[in-house]
PDB file of C-alpha atoms in Angstrom:
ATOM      1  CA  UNK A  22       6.515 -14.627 -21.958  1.00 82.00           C
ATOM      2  CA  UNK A  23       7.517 -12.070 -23.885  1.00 89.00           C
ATOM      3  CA  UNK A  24       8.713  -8.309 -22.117  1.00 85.00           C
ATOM      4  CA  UNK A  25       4.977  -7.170 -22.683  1.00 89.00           C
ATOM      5  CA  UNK A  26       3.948  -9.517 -21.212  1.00 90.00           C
ATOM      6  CA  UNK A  27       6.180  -9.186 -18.370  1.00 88.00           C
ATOM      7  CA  UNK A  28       5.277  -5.165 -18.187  1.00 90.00           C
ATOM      8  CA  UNK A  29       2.134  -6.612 -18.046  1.00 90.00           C
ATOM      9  CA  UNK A  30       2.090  -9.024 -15.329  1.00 91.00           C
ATOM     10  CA  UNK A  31       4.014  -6.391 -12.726  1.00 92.00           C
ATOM     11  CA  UNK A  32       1.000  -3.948 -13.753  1.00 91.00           C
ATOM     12  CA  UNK A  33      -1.160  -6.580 -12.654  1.00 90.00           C
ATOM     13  CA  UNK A  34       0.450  -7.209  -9.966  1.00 89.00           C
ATOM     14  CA  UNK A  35       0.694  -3.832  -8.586  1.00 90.00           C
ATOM     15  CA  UNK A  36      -2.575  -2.335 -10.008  1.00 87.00           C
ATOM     16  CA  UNK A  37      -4.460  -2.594  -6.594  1.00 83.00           C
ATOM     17  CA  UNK A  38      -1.288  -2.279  -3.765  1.00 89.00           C
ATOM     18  CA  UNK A  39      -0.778   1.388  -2.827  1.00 89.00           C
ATOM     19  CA  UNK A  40       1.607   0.662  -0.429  1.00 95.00           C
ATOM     20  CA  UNK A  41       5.464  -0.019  -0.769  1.00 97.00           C
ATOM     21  CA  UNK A  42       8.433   0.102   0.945  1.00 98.00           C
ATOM     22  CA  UNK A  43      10.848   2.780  -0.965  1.00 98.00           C
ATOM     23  CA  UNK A  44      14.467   2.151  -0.036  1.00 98.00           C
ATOM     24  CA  UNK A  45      17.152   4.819  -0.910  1.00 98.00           C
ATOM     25  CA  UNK A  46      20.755   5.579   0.430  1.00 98.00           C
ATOM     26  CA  UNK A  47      22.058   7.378   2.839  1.00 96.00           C
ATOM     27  CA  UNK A  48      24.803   9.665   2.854  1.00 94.00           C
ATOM     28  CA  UNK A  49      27.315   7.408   4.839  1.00 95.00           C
ATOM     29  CA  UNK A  50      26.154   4.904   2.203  1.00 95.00           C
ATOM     30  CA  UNK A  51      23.721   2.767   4.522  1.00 97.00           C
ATOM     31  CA  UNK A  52      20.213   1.596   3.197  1.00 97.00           C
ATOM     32  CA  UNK A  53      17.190   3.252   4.258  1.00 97.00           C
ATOM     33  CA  UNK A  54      13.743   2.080   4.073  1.00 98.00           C
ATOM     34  CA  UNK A  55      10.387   3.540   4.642  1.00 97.00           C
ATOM     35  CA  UNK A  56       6.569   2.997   3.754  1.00 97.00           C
ATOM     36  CA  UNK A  57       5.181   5.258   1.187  1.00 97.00           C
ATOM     37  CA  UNK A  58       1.901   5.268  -0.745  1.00 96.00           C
ATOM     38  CA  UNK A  59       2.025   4.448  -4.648  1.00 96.00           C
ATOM     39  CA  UNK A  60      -0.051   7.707  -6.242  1.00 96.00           C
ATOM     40  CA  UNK A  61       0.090   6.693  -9.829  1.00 96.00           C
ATOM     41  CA  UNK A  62       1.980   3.664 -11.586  1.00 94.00           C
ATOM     42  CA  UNK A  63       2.275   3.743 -15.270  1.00 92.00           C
ATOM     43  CA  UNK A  64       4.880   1.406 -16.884  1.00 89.00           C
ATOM     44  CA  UNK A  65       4.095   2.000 -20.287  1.00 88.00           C
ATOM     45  CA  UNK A  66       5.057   5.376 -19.354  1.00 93.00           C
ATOM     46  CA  UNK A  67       7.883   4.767 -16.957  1.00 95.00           C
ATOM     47  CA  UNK A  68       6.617   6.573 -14.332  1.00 97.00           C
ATOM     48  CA  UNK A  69       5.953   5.879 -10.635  1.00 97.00           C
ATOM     49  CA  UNK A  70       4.707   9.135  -9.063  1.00 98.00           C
ATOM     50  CA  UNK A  71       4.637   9.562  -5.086  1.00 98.00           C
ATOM     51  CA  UNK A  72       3.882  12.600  -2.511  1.00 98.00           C
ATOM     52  CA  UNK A  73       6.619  12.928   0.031  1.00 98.00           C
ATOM     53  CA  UNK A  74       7.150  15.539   2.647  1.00 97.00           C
ATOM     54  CA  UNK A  75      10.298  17.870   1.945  1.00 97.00           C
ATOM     55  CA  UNK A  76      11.941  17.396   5.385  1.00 97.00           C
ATOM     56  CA  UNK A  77      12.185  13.644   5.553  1.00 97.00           C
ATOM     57  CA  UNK A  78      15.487  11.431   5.731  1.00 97.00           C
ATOM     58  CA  UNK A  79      13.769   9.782   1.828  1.00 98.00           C
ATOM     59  CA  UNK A  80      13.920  12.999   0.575  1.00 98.00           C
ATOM     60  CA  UNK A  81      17.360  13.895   1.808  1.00 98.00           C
ATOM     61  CA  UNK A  82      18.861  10.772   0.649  1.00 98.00           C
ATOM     62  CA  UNK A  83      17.322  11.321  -3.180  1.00 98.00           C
ATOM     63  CA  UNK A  84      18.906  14.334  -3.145  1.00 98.00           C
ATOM     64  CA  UNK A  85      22.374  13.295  -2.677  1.00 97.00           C
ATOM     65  CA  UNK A  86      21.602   9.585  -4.878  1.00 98.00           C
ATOM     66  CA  UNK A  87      18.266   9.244  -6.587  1.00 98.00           C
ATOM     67  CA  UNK A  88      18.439   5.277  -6.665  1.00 98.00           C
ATOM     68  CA  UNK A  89      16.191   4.075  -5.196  1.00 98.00           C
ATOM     69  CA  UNK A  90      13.956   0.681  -5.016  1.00 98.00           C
ATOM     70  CA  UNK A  91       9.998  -0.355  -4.867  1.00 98.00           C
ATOM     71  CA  UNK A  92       9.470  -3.466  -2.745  1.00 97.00           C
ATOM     72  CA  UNK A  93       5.570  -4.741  -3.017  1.00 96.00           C
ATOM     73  CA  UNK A  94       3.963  -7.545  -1.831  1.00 93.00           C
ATOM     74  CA  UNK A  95       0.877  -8.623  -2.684  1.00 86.00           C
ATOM     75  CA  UNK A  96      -1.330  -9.255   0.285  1.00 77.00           C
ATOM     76  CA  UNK A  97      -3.433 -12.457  -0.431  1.00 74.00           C
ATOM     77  CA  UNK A  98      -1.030 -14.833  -2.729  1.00 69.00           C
ATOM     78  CA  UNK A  99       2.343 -13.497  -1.426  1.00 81.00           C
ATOM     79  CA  UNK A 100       3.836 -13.008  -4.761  1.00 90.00           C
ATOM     80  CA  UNK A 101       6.492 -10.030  -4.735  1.00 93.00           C
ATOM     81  CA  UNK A 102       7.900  -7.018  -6.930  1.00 95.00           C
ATOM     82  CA  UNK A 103      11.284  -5.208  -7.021  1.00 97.00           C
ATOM     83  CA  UNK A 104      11.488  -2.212  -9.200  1.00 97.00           C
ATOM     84  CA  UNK A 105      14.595  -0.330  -9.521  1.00 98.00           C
ATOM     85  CA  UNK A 106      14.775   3.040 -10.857  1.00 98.00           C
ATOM     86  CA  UNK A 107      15.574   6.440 -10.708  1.00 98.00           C
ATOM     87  CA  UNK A 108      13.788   8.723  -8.448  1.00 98.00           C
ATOM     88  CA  UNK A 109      13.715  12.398  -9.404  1.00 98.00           C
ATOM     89  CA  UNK A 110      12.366  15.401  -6.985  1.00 98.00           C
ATOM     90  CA  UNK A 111       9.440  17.181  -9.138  1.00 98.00           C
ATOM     91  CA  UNK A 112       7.884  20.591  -8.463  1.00 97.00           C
ATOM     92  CA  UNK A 113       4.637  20.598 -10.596  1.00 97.00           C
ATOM     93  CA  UNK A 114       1.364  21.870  -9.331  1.00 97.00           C
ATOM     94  CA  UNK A 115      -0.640  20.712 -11.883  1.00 97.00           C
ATOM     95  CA  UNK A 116       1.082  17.154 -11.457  1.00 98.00           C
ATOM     96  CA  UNK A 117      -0.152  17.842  -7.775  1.00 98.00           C
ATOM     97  CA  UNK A 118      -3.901  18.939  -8.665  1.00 97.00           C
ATOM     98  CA  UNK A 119      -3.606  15.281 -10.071  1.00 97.00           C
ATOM     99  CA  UNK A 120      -2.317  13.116  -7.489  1.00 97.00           C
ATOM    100  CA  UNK A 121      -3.828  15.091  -4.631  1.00 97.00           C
ATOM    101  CA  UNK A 122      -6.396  13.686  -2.454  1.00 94.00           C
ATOM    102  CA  UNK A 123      -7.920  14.699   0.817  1.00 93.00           C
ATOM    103  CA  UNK A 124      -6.520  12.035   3.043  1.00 92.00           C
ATOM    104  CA  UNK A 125      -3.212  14.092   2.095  1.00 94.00           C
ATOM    105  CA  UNK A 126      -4.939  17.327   4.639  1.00 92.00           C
ATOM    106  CA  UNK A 127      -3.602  14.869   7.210  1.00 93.00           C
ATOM    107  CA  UNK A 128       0.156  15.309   6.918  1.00 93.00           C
ATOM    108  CA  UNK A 129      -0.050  18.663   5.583  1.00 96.00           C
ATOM    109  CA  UNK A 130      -1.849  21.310   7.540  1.00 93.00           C
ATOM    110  CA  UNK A 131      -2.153  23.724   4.443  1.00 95.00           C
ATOM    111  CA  UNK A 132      -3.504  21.473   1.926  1.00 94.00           C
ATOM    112  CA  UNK A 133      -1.996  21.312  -1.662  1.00 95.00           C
ATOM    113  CA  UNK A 134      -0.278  24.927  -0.313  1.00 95.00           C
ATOM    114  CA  UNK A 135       1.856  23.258   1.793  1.00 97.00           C
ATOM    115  CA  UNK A 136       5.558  24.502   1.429  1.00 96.00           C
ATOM    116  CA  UNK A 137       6.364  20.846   3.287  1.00 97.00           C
ATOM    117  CA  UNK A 138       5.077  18.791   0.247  1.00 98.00           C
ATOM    118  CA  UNK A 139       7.427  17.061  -2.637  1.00 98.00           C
ATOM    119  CA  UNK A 140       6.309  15.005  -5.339  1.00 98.00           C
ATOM    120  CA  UNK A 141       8.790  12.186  -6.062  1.00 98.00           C
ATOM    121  CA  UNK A 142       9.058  10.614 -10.100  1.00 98.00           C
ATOM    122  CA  UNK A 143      10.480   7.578  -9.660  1.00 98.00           C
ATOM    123  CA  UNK A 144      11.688   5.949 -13.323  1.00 98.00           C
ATOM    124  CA  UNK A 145      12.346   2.399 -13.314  1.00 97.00           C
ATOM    125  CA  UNK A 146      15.193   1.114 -14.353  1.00 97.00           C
ATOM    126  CA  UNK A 147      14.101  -2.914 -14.039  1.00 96.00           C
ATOM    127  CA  UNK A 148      12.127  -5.215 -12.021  1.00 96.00           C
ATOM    128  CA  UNK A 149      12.047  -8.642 -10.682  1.00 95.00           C
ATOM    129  CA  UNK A 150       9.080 -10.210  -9.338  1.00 93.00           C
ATOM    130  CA  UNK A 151       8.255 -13.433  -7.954  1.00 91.00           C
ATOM    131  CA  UNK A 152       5.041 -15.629  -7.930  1.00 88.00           C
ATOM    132  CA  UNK A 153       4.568 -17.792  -5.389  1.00 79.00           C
ATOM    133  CA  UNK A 154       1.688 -19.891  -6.769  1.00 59.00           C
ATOM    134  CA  UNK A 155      -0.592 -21.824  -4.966  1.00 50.00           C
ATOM    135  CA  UNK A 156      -0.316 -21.948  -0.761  1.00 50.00           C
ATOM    136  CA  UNK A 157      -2.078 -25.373  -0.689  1.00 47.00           C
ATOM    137  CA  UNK A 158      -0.218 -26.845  -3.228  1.00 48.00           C
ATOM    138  CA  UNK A 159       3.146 -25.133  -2.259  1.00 47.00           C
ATOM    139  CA  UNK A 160       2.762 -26.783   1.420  1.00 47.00           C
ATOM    140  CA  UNK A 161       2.152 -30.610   0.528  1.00 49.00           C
ATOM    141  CA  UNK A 162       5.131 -29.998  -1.694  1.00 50.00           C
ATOM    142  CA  UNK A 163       7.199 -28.966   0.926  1.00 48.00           C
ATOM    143  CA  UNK A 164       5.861 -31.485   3.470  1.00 50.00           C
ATOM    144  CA  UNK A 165       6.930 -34.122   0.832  1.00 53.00           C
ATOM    145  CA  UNK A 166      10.189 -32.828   0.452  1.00 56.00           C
ATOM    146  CA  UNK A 167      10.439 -32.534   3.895  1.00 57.00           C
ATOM    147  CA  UNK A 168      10.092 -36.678   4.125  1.00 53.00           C
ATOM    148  CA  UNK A 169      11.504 -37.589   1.253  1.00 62.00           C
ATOM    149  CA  UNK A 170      14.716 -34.811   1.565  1.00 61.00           C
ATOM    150  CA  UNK A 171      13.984 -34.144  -1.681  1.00 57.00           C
ATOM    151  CA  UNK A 172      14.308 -30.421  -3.031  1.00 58.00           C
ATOM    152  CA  UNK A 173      11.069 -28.870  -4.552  1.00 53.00           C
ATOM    153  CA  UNK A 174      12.227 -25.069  -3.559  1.00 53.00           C
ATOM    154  CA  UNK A 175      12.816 -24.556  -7.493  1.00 52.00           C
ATOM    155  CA  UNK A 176       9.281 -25.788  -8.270  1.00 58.00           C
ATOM    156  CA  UNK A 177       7.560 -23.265  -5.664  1.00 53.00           C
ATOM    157  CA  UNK A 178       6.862 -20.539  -8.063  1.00 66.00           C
ATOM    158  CA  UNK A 179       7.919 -18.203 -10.825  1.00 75.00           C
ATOM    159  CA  UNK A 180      10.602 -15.573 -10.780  1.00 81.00           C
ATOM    160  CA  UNK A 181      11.715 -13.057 -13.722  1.00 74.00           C
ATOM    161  CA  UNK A 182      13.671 -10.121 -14.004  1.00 81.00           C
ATOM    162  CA  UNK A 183      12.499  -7.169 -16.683  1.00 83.00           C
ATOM    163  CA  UNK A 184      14.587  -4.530 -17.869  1.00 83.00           C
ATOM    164  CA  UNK A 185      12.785  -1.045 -18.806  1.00 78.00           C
TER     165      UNK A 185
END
């Protein structure tokens, strides 16, 4: 495949997961993880875009290091993506007016006013993501390994790394 194609591929993976877990680090240098929902994911464009709330540990840690990493998983065929990249701390109420949906009247009790709210612009730096392939077909290869002590573990998927 060529890095398109690649770009590609993590887009499709991604496309319909609004979930990840967004790890950063801490000030004593420790990593910290914690859910967030994906707002807007556009690789052509480099940009990962995420609503955060100002007083969090996330966006403490940003502020002293912005490096930070995506984890996804997909939730049917198990196949995985890490993005690394560089998250930056955005002020931009149009950018808001954007990404802004209702549910978000839930964490913030003054809407898109909220003082409270932070947008987050994470740019990747690279990715790696692996597909597992086929369960079915993944488990009778295992099983004969398993009898036969052979090793199959190479043969249980696809894994690539994409720089940005």
């Amino acid at each position: 495949m060529n890095h398109q194609e690649h770009l590609d591929k993590i887009s499709d993976l991604i496309k319909d997961l609004k979930f990840t877990m967004m790890t950063t680090v801490t000030h004593e240098g420790h990593l910290h993880a914690c859910p967030m929902t994906t707002n807007q994911f556009d690789l052509a464009r480099k940009e990962i875009w995420f609503i955060a709330d100002k007083t969090t540990q996330t966006i403490a840690d940003i502020q002293a290091n912005p490096q930070v990493n995506l984890s996804y998983t997909t939730n049917s065929s198990k196949d995985y993506v890490s993005i690394n990249g560089v998250a930056e701390l955005v002020q931009d109420p149009n950018k808001l007016e954007e990404l802004w949906s209702p549910t978000y009247a839930a964490f913030f009790e003054n809407g898109k006013e909220d003082s409270r709210i932070q947008l987050i612009k994470v740019t990747p730096n690279g990715a790696e993501y692996w597909l597992s392939g086929n369960a079915v077909v993944n488990m009778f290869k295992m099983t004969a390994a398993a009898m036969s002590d052979g090793k199959v573990a190479d043969s249980l998927g696809e894994n690539h790394s994409v720089e940005f």
